Amino acid sequence: FAPKLLAGSKLMITAGPTREAIDPVRYISNHSSGKMGYALAQAASAMGAEVTLVSGPVNLATPAGVKRINVESAQQMLDAVLADINDQDIFIGCAAVADYRIAEVAEGKIKKSSETMSLALVRNPDILATVAARNPKPFTVGFAAETHEVETYARDKLQRKNLDMIAANDVSIPGLGFNADQNALRVFWQSGAEDLPATDKLTLANQLLSLIVKHKNNP
Ligand code: PMT
């Protein structure tokens, strides 16, 4: 039984990796499994929220009661987010969005020729910063996947992207973070921080959502 802390709220979550096409058969991506974002969607739905889950390609079942929109690339994820962002109360960016995409996607399969090859990449739009720049904006929560100087980089993202809150995970710790069943988060907001020690992702999702509700109501 979950207390209905989010009854009447609309919440959008991004989850999973994005895939950036190289040619019709290849792409660049990352190790996100979607487990953290799906746990947030499941927990938020159980707390009574109307949840929209914008998901990169993952092998997970859609949590009960959740509206899921499937995308592949960062640009498609941005488009799906913007199409539905207007009346959202809370936005959580948990997806591992590719920072770069291939400058020119080849129309046909690239054939091997020389010993080395280079791919030119261009920056992708930042979905989280785009949402946070809106006026009015939903209560906007980012994630930060770091391997060192976790607090410095997380606080920098909090300021630079104009977020209300950021949940940092140290993805260098074996057994936590990308594609693991457990995670640990250090959550930062303007005037404070809280550690959520290592546990399963659904428990963490419930803890993070409780923090979000607390700070959304008392900024
Ligand atoms: O999916 P799992 O296997 O369960 O793993 C969970 C996780 C490790 C992927 C998750 O906990 C996590 O850290 N997600 C964010 C990963 C990430 O891309 O972090 P980042 O520090 O590169 O990005 C910072 C924030 O900006 C994130 O909220 C990200 O969604 C957002 N972003 C980044 C780039 C971009 N172009 N658009 C974005 O919205």
PDB file of C-alpha atoms and ligand atoms in Angstrom:
ATOM      1  CA  PHE A   1       0.000   0.000   0.000  1.00  0.00           C
ATOM      2  CA  ALA A   2       1.477   3.349  -1.069  1.00  0.00           C
ATOM      3  CA  PRO A   3       0.178   6.631   0.356  1.00  0.00           C
ATOM      4  CA  LYS A   4      -1.470   8.638  -2.443  1.00  0.00           C
ATOM      5  CA  LEU A   5       1.043  11.473  -2.147  1.00  0.00           C
ATOM      6  CA  LEU A   6       0.729  12.302  -5.850  1.00  0.00           C
ATOM      7  CA  ALA A   7      -3.051  12.033  -6.272  1.00  0.00           C
ATOM      8  CA  GLY A   8      -4.196  14.619  -8.830  1.00  0.00           C
ATOM      9  CA  SER A   9      -0.648  15.252 -10.136  1.00  0.00           C
ATOM     10  CA  LYS A  10       0.576  14.757 -13.682  1.00  0.00           C
ATOM     11  CA  LEU A  11       4.097  13.463 -13.924  1.00  0.00           C
ATOM     12  CA  MET A  12       6.329  12.848 -16.946  1.00  0.00           C
ATOM     13  CA  ILE A  13       9.420  10.650 -16.760  1.00  0.00           C
ATOM     14  CA  THR A  14      12.053   9.899 -19.399  1.00  0.00           C
ATOM     15  CA  ALA A  15      13.785   6.529 -19.124  1.00  0.00           C
ATOM     16  CA  GLY A  16      16.255   4.259 -20.860  1.00  0.00           C
ATOM     17  CA  PRO A  17      18.928   5.022 -23.430  1.00  0.00           C
ATOM     18  CA  THR A  18      18.622   6.789 -26.762  1.00  0.00           C
ATOM     19  CA  ARG A  19      19.943   5.288 -29.984  1.00  0.00           C
ATOM     20  CA  GLU A  20      21.647   7.515 -32.509  1.00  0.00           C
ATOM     21  CA  ALA A  21      21.707   5.937 -35.962  1.00  0.00           C
ATOM     22  CA  ILE A  22      24.989   5.617 -37.888  1.00  0.00           C
ATOM     23  CA  ASP A  23      23.449   3.855 -40.891  1.00  0.00           C
ATOM     24  CA  PRO A  24      20.361   1.625 -41.346  1.00  0.00           C
ATOM     25  CA  VAL A  25      21.893  -1.212 -39.272  1.00  0.00           C
ATOM     26  CA  ARG A  26      24.147   0.510 -36.674  1.00  0.00           C
ATOM     27  CA  TYR A  27      23.786   3.004 -33.848  1.00  0.00           C
ATOM     28  CA  ILE A  28      25.590   4.480 -30.848  1.00  0.00           C
ATOM     29  CA  SER A  29      23.966   4.140 -27.446  1.00  0.00           C
ATOM     30  CA  ASN A  30      24.767   3.414 -23.785  1.00  0.00           C
ATOM     31  CA  HIS A  31      24.138   0.841 -21.034  1.00  0.00           C
ATOM     32  CA  SER A  32      20.920   2.281 -19.562  1.00  0.00           C
ATOM     33  CA  SER A  33      18.381  -0.503 -19.007  1.00  0.00           C
ATOM     34  CA  GLY A  34      15.486   1.787 -18.076  1.00  0.00           C
ATOM     35  CA  LYS A  35      15.106   0.105 -14.658  1.00  0.00           C
ATOM     36  CA  MET A  36      15.502   3.326 -12.627  1.00  0.00           C
ATOM     37  CA  GLY A  37      13.052   5.320 -14.751  1.00  0.00           C
ATOM     38  CA  TYR A  38      10.521   2.480 -14.866  1.00  0.00           C
ATOM     39  CA  ALA A  39      10.746   2.111 -11.064  1.00  0.00           C
ATOM     40  CA  LEU A  40       9.951   5.835 -10.773  1.00  0.00           C
ATOM     41  CA  ALA A  41       6.976   5.440 -13.129  1.00  0.00           C
ATOM     42  CA  GLN A  42       5.677   2.436 -11.151  1.00  0.00           C
ATOM     43  CA  ALA A  43       6.099   4.192  -7.800  1.00  0.00           C
ATOM     44  CA  ALA A  44       4.537   7.460  -9.010  1.00  0.00           C
ATOM     45  CA  SER A  45       1.546   5.612 -10.448  1.00  0.00           C
ATOM     46  CA  ALA A  46       1.079   3.744  -7.157  1.00  0.00           C
ATOM     47  CA  MET A  47       1.160   7.138  -5.393  1.00  0.00           C
ATOM     48  CA  GLY A  48      -1.823   8.232  -7.500  1.00  0.00           C
ATOM     49  CA  ALA A  49      -0.094  10.284 -10.233  1.00  0.00           C
ATOM     50  CA  GLU A  50      -1.124  10.280 -13.876  1.00  0.00           C
ATOM     51  CA  VAL A  51       2.200   9.124 -15.365  1.00  0.00           C
ATOM     52  CA  THR A  52       3.555   9.574 -18.897  1.00  0.00           C
ATOM     53  CA  LEU A  53       6.708   7.548 -19.518  1.00  0.00           C
ATOM     54  CA  VAL A  54       8.789   8.579 -22.529  1.00  0.00           C
ATOM     55  CA  SER A  55      11.003   5.582 -23.068  1.00  0.00           C
ATOM     56  CA  GLY A  56      14.032   4.744 -25.147  1.00  0.00           C
ATOM     57  CA  PRO A  57      14.402   1.136 -26.350  1.00  0.00           C
ATOM     58  CA  VAL A  58      14.372  -1.191 -23.295  1.00  0.00           C
ATOM     59  CA  ASN A  59      13.229  -4.721 -22.447  1.00  0.00           C
ATOM     60  CA  LEU A  60      10.829  -3.864 -19.638  1.00  0.00           C
ATOM     61  CA  ALA A  61       7.071  -4.197 -19.204  1.00  0.00           C
ATOM     62  CA  THR A  62       5.068  -0.988 -18.894  1.00  0.00           C
ATOM     63  CA  PRO A  63       4.092  -0.448 -15.230  1.00  0.00           C
ATOM     64  CA  ALA A  64       0.336  -0.711 -14.524  1.00  0.00           C
ATOM     65  CA  GLY A  65      -1.639   2.434 -15.254  1.00  0.00           C
ATOM     66  CA  VAL A  66       1.268   4.213 -16.974  1.00  0.00           C
ATOM     67  CA  LYS A  67       1.017   5.828 -20.422  1.00  0.00           C
ATOM     68  CA  ARG A  68       4.160   4.866 -22.359  1.00  0.00           C
ATOM     69  CA  ILE A  69       5.522   6.588 -25.450  1.00  0.00           C
ATOM     70  CA  ASN A  70       8.341   4.752 -27.246  1.00  0.00           C
ATOM     71  CA  VAL A  71      11.156   6.676 -28.927  1.00  0.00           C
ATOM     72  CA  GLU A  72      14.644   5.904 -30.221  1.00  0.00           C
ATOM     73  CA  SER A  73      16.728   9.040 -30.744  1.00  0.00           C
ATOM     74  CA  ALA A  74      17.276  12.090 -28.530  1.00  0.00           C
ATOM     75  CA  GLN A  75      15.462  14.272 -31.053  1.00  0.00           C
ATOM     76  CA  GLN A  76      12.440  11.918 -30.979  1.00  0.00           C
ATOM     77  CA  MET A  77      12.546  11.955 -27.167  1.00  0.00           C
ATOM     78  CA  LEU A  78      12.551  15.764 -27.155  1.00  0.00           C
ATOM     79  CA  ASP A  79       9.618  15.878 -29.593  1.00  0.00           C
ATOM     80  CA  ALA A  80       7.596  13.390 -27.508  1.00  0.00           C
ATOM     81  CA  VAL A  81       8.331  15.309 -24.298  1.00  0.00           C
ATOM     82  CA  LEU A  82       7.378  18.687 -25.777  1.00  0.00           C
ATOM     83  CA  ALA A  83       4.158  17.285 -27.294  1.00  0.00           C
ATOM     84  CA  ASP A  84       2.841  16.455 -23.819  1.00  0.00           C
ATOM     85  CA  ILE A  85       4.705  18.766 -21.405  1.00  0.00           C
ATOM     86  CA  ASN A  86       2.156  21.589 -21.149  1.00  0.00           C
ATOM     87  CA  ASP A  87       0.072  20.466 -18.215  1.00  0.00           C
ATOM     88  CA  GLN A  88       2.660  18.340 -16.380  1.00  0.00           C
ATOM     89  CA  ASP A  89       3.223  19.180 -12.704  1.00  0.00           C
ATOM     90  CA  ILE A  90       6.506  17.281 -12.374  1.00  0.00           C
ATOM     91  CA  PHE A  91       9.151  16.266 -14.938  1.00  0.00           C
ATOM     92  CA  ILE A  92      11.898  13.755 -14.107  1.00  0.00           C
ATOM     93  CA  GLY A  93      14.696  13.254 -16.647  1.00  0.00           C
ATOM     94  CA  CYS A  94      16.054   9.783 -15.883  1.00  0.00           C
ATOM     95  CA  ALA A  95      16.936   8.829 -19.470  1.00  0.00           C
ATOM     96  CA  ALA A  96      20.557   8.479 -20.484  1.00  0.00           C
ATOM     97  CA  VAL A  97      20.233  10.760 -23.498  1.00  0.00           C
ATOM     98  CA  ALA A  98      23.089  10.663 -25.994  1.00  0.00           C
ATOM     99  CA  ASP A  99      24.894  13.998 -25.879  1.00  0.00           C
ATOM    100  CA  TYR A 100      25.867  13.673 -29.557  1.00  0.00           C
ATOM    101  CA  ARG A 101      24.381  12.214 -32.709  1.00  0.00           C
ATOM    102  CA  ILE A 102      25.961  11.330 -36.060  1.00  0.00           C
ATOM    103  CA  ALA A 103      26.288  14.458 -38.217  1.00  0.00           C
ATOM    104  CA  GLU A 104      25.206  12.673 -41.390  1.00  0.00           C
ATOM    105  CA  VAL A 105      23.404   9.343 -41.114  1.00  0.00           C
ATOM    106  CA  ALA A 106      24.359   7.150 -44.075  1.00  0.00           C
ATOM    107  CA  GLU A 107      21.428   6.108 -46.258  1.00  0.00           C
ATOM    108  CA  GLY A 108      22.906   2.690 -47.017  1.00  0.00           C
ATOM    109  CA  LYS A 109      24.978   0.302 -44.897  1.00  0.00           C
ATOM    110  CA  ILE A 110      28.527   1.642 -44.608  1.00  0.00           C
ATOM    111  CA  LYS A 111      30.986  -0.798 -46.217  1.00  0.00           C
ATOM    112  CA  LYS A 112      34.350  -1.497 -44.642  1.00  0.00           C
ATOM    113  CA  SER A 113      37.313  -0.089 -46.528  1.00  0.00           C
ATOM    114  CA  SER A 114      40.252   1.625 -44.803  1.00  0.00           C
ATOM    115  CA  GLU A 115      41.839   0.427 -41.503  1.00  0.00           C
ATOM    116  CA  THR A 116      40.425   3.340 -39.515  1.00  0.00           C
ATOM    117  CA  MET A 117      37.374   5.515 -39.895  1.00  0.00           C
ATOM    118  CA  SER A 118      36.002   8.616 -38.194  1.00  0.00           C
ATOM    119  CA  LEU A 119      32.452   9.612 -37.454  1.00  0.00           C
ATOM    120  CA  ALA A 120      31.606  13.302 -37.136  1.00  0.00           C
ATOM    121  CA  LEU A 121      29.222  13.975 -34.240  1.00  0.00           C
ATOM    122  CA  VAL A 122      27.046  16.987 -33.468  1.00  0.00           C
ATOM    123  CA  ARG A 123      25.499  17.998 -30.130  1.00  0.00           C
ATOM    124  CA  ASN A 124      21.974  16.835 -29.359  1.00  0.00           C
ATOM    125  CA  PRO A 125      19.439  19.201 -27.796  1.00  0.00           C
ATOM    126  CA  ASP A 126      19.308  19.013 -23.990  1.00  0.00           C
ATOM    127  CA  ILE A 127      15.810  17.764 -23.152  1.00  0.00           C
ATOM    128  CA  LEU A 128      16.014  18.508 -19.431  1.00  0.00           C
ATOM    129  CA  ALA A 129      17.309  22.065 -19.919  1.00  0.00           C
ATOM    130  CA  THR A 130      14.622  22.687 -22.569  1.00  0.00           C
ATOM    131  CA  VAL A 131      11.887  21.675 -20.102  1.00  0.00           C
ATOM    132  CA  ALA A 132      13.449  23.700 -17.280  1.00  0.00           C
ATOM    133  CA  ALA A 133      13.608  26.814 -19.491  1.00  0.00           C
ATOM    134  CA  ARG A 134       9.824  26.865 -19.922  1.00  0.00           C
ATOM    135  CA  ASN A 135       7.681  29.451 -18.197  1.00  0.00           C
ATOM    136  CA  PRO A 136       5.781  28.239 -16.276  1.00  0.00           C
ATOM    137  CA  LYS A 137       7.851  25.105 -15.845  1.00  0.00           C
ATOM    138  CA  PRO A 138       6.977  21.843 -14.112  1.00  0.00           C
ATOM    139  CA  PHE A 139       8.910  20.970 -10.951  1.00  0.00           C
ATOM    140  CA  THR A 140      11.959  19.734 -12.868  1.00  0.00           C
ATOM    141  CA  VAL A 141      14.210  16.963 -11.571  1.00  0.00           C
ATOM    142  CA  GLY A 142      17.362  15.810 -13.345  1.00  0.00           C
ATOM    143  CA  PHE A 143      19.673  12.876 -12.864  1.00  0.00           C
ATOM    144  CA  ALA A 144      23.448  13.127 -12.990  1.00  0.00           C
ATOM    145  CA  ALA A 145      25.518  10.082 -13.897  1.00  0.00           C
ATOM    146  CA  GLU A 146      29.041  10.772 -12.699  1.00  0.00           C
ATOM    147  CA  THR A 147      32.218   8.776 -12.184  1.00  0.00           C
ATOM    148  CA  HIS A 148      34.093  11.315 -10.012  1.00  0.00           C
ATOM    149  CA  GLU A 149      33.560  14.656  -8.217  1.00  0.00           C
ATOM    150  CA  VAL A 150      29.887  13.724  -7.979  1.00  0.00           C
ATOM    151  CA  GLU A 151      28.717  16.693  -5.886  1.00  0.00           C
ATOM    152  CA  THR A 152      30.604  19.333  -7.920  1.00  0.00           C
ATOM    153  CA  TYR A 153      29.249  18.132 -11.264  1.00  0.00           C
ATOM    154  CA  ALA A 154      25.728  17.510  -9.927  1.00  0.00           C
ATOM    155  CA  ARG A 155      25.499  20.988  -8.371  1.00  0.00           C
ATOM    156  CA  ASP A 156      26.834  22.483 -11.600  1.00  0.00           C
ATOM    157  CA  LYS A 157      24.035  20.735 -13.571  1.00  0.00           C
ATOM    158  CA  LEU A 158      21.449  21.905 -10.994  1.00  0.00           C
ATOM    159  CA  GLN A 159      22.472  25.571 -11.583  1.00  0.00           C
ATOM    160  CA  ARG A 160      23.297  25.472 -15.289  1.00  0.00           C
ATOM    161  CA  LYS A 161      20.105  23.656 -16.303  1.00  0.00           C
ATOM    162  CA  ASN A 162      17.901  25.666 -13.867  1.00  0.00           C
ATOM    163  CA  LEU A 163      16.595  22.518 -12.121  1.00  0.00           C
ATOM    164  CA  ASP A 164      14.569  22.265  -8.922  1.00  0.00           C
ATOM    165  CA  MET A 165      16.360  19.096  -7.864  1.00  0.00           C
ATOM    166  CA  ILE A 166      19.009  16.671  -9.102  1.00  0.00           C
ATOM    167  CA  ALA A 167      19.619  13.019  -8.190  1.00  0.00           C
ATOM    168  CA  ALA A 168      23.260  12.073  -8.652  1.00  0.00           C
ATOM    169  CA  ASN A 169      24.521   8.528  -8.961  1.00  0.00           C
ATOM    170  CA  ASP A 170      28.152   7.466  -8.929  1.00  0.00           C
ATOM    171  CA  VAL A 171      28.142   5.111 -11.904  1.00  0.00           C
ATOM    172  CA  SER A 172      31.700   3.914 -11.210  1.00  0.00           C
ATOM    173  CA  ILE A 173      30.541   1.772  -8.250  1.00  0.00           C
ATOM    174  CA  PRO A 174      30.148  -1.907  -9.301  1.00  0.00           C
ATOM    175  CA  GLY A 175      26.623  -3.264  -8.783  1.00  0.00           C
ATOM    176  CA  LEU A 176      24.949   0.169  -8.827  1.00  0.00           C
ATOM    177  CA  GLY A 177      23.697   2.519 -11.549  1.00  0.00           C
ATOM    178  CA  PHE A 178      23.577   1.479 -15.200  1.00  0.00           C
ATOM    179  CA  ASN A 179      21.799  -1.844 -15.789  1.00  0.00           C
ATOM    180  CA  ALA A 180      21.954  -2.843 -12.093  1.00  0.00           C
ATOM    181  CA  ASP A 181      18.992  -3.739  -9.871  1.00  0.00           C
ATOM    182  CA  GLN A 182      20.274  -1.465  -7.113  1.00  0.00           C
ATOM    183  CA  ASN A 183      21.347   2.141  -7.003  1.00  0.00           C
ATOM    184  CA  ALA A 184      22.310   4.853  -4.523  1.00  0.00           C
ATOM    185  CA  LEU A 185      21.467   8.535  -4.957  1.00  0.00           C
ATOM    186  CA  ARG A 186      22.701  11.820  -3.570  1.00  0.00           C
ATOM    187  CA  VAL A 187      19.925  14.323  -4.065  1.00  0.00           C
ATOM    188  CA  PHE A 188      20.696  18.057  -4.248  1.00  0.00           C
ATOM    189  CA  TRP A 189      18.466  21.124  -4.323  1.00  0.00           C
ATOM    190  CA  GLN A 190      19.324  24.812  -3.921  1.00  0.00           C
ATOM    191  CA  SER A 191      19.520  24.862  -0.151  1.00  0.00           C
ATOM    192  CA  GLY A 192      20.250  21.270   0.801  1.00  0.00           C
ATOM    193  CA  ALA A 193      21.078  17.660   0.052  1.00  0.00           C
ATOM    194  CA  GLU A 194      20.094  14.176   1.165  1.00  0.00           C
ATOM    195  CA  ASP A 195      21.781  10.801   0.764  1.00  0.00           C
ATOM    196  CA  LEU A 196      19.631   7.845  -0.279  1.00  0.00           C
ATOM    197  CA  PRO A 197      21.895   4.830   0.414  1.00  0.00           C
ATOM    198  CA  ALA A 198      22.176   1.762  -1.795  1.00  0.00           C
ATOM    199  CA  THR A 199      18.986  -0.268  -2.130  1.00  0.00           C
ATOM    200  CA  ASP A 200      16.715  -1.629  -4.863  1.00  0.00           C
ATOM    201  CA  LYS A 201      15.535   0.881  -7.472  1.00  0.00           C
ATOM    202  CA  LEU A 202      11.825   0.718  -6.489  1.00  0.00           C
ATOM    203  CA  THR A 203      12.614   1.618  -2.865  1.00  0.00           C
ATOM    204  CA  LEU A 204      14.831   4.464  -4.072  1.00  0.00           C
ATOM    205  CA  ALA A 205      12.112   5.631  -6.444  1.00  0.00           C
ATOM    206  CA  ASN A 206       9.655   5.865  -3.542  1.00  0.00           C
ATOM    207  CA  GLN A 207      12.210   7.773  -1.452  1.00  0.00           C
ATOM    208  CA  LEU A 208      13.038  10.193  -4.264  1.00  0.00           C
ATOM    209  CA  LEU A 209       9.348  10.843  -5.002  1.00  0.00           C
ATOM    210  CA  SER A 210       8.699  11.553  -1.306  1.00  0.00           C
ATOM    211  CA  LEU A 211      11.532  14.111  -1.362  1.00  0.00           C
ATOM    212  CA  ILE A 212      10.113  15.675  -4.528  1.00  0.00           C
ATOM    213  CA  VAL A 213       6.642  16.013  -2.956  1.00  0.00           C
ATOM    214  CA  LYS A 214       8.153  17.562   0.199  1.00  0.00           C
ATOM    215  CA  HIS A 215      10.187  20.161  -1.697  1.00  0.00           C
ATOM    216  CA  LYS A 216       7.561  20.917  -4.324  1.00  0.00           C
ATOM    217  CA  ASN A 217       5.141  21.865  -1.575  1.00  0.00           C
ATOM    218  CA  ASN A 218       7.731  23.793   0.521  1.00  0.00           C
ATOM    219  CA  PRO A 219      10.328  25.201  -1.867  1.00  0.00           C
TER     220      PRO A 219
HETATM  221  O1  PMT B   1      18.486   2.839 -16.765  1.00  0.00           O
HETATM  222  P1  PMT B   1      19.236   2.142 -15.653  1.00  0.00           P
HETATM  223  O2  PMT B   1      20.044   0.963 -16.155  1.00  0.00           O
HETATM  224  O3  PMT B   1      18.322   1.783 -14.502  1.00  0.00           O
HETATM  225  O4  PMT B   1      20.337   3.166 -15.074  1.00  0.00           O
HETATM  226  C1  PMT B   1      19.930   4.318 -14.418  1.00  0.00           C
HETATM  227  C2  PMT B   1      20.773   5.527 -14.848  1.00  0.00           C
HETATM  228  C3  PMT B   1      22.212   5.337 -14.373  1.00  0.00           C
HETATM  229  C4  PMT B   1      20.744   5.699 -16.367  1.00  0.00           C
HETATM  230  C5  PMT B   1      20.084   6.769 -14.168  1.00  0.00           C
HETATM  231  O5  PMT B   1      20.103   6.613 -12.776  1.00  0.00           O
HETATM  232  C6  PMT B   1      20.781   8.080 -14.575  1.00  0.00           C
HETATM  233  O6  PMT B   1      21.780   8.507 -14.006  1.00  0.00           O
HETATM  234  N1  PMT B   1      20.212   8.754 -15.614  1.00  0.00           N
HETATM  235  C7  PMT B   1      20.831   9.952 -16.236  1.00  0.00           C
HETATM  236  C8  PMT B   1      21.941   9.522 -17.143  1.00  0.00           C
HETATM  237  C9  PMT B   1      22.588  10.698 -17.821  1.00  0.00           C
HETATM  238  O7  PMT B   1      22.526  10.815 -19.023  1.00  0.00           O
HETATM  239  O8  PMT B   1      23.185  11.587 -17.026  1.00  0.00           O
HETATM  240  P2  PMT B   1      23.933  12.898 -17.518  1.00  0.00           P
HETATM  241  O9  PMT B   1      24.682  13.355 -16.311  1.00  0.00           O
HETATM  242  O10 PMT B   1      24.685  12.670 -18.788  1.00  0.00           O
HETATM  243  O11 PMT B   1      22.751  13.906 -17.858  1.00  0.00           O
HETATM  244  C10 PMT B   1      22.248  14.837 -16.910  1.00  0.00           C
HETATM  245  C11 PMT B   1      20.761  15.026 -17.076  1.00  0.00           C
HETATM  246  O12 PMT B   1      20.468  15.679 -18.311  1.00  0.00           O
HETATM  247  C12 PMT B   1      19.928  13.749 -17.052  1.00  0.00           C
HETATM  248  O13 PMT B   1      18.742  14.029 -16.336  1.00  0.00           O
HETATM  249  C13 PMT B   1      19.625  13.489 -18.529  1.00  0.00           C
HETATM  250  O14 PMT B   1      18.380  12.829 -18.695  1.00  0.00           O
HETATM  251  C14 PMT B   1      19.558  14.915 -19.065  1.00  0.00           C
HETATM  252  N2  PMT B   1      19.932  15.075 -20.488  1.00  0.00           N
HETATM  253  C15 PMT B   1      21.215  14.856 -20.896  1.00  0.00           C
HETATM  254  C16 PMT B   1      21.574  15.092 -22.204  1.00  0.00           C
HETATM  255  C17 PMT B   1      20.574  15.523 -23.124  1.00  0.00           C
HETATM  256  N3  PMT B   1      20.870  15.744 -24.401  1.00  0.00           N
HETATM  257  N4  PMT B   1      19.312  15.718 -22.707  1.00  0.00           N
HETATM  258  C18 PMT B   1      18.974  15.500 -21.405  1.00  0.00           C
HETATM  259  O15 PMT B   1      17.809  15.690 -21.032  1.00  0.00           O
END
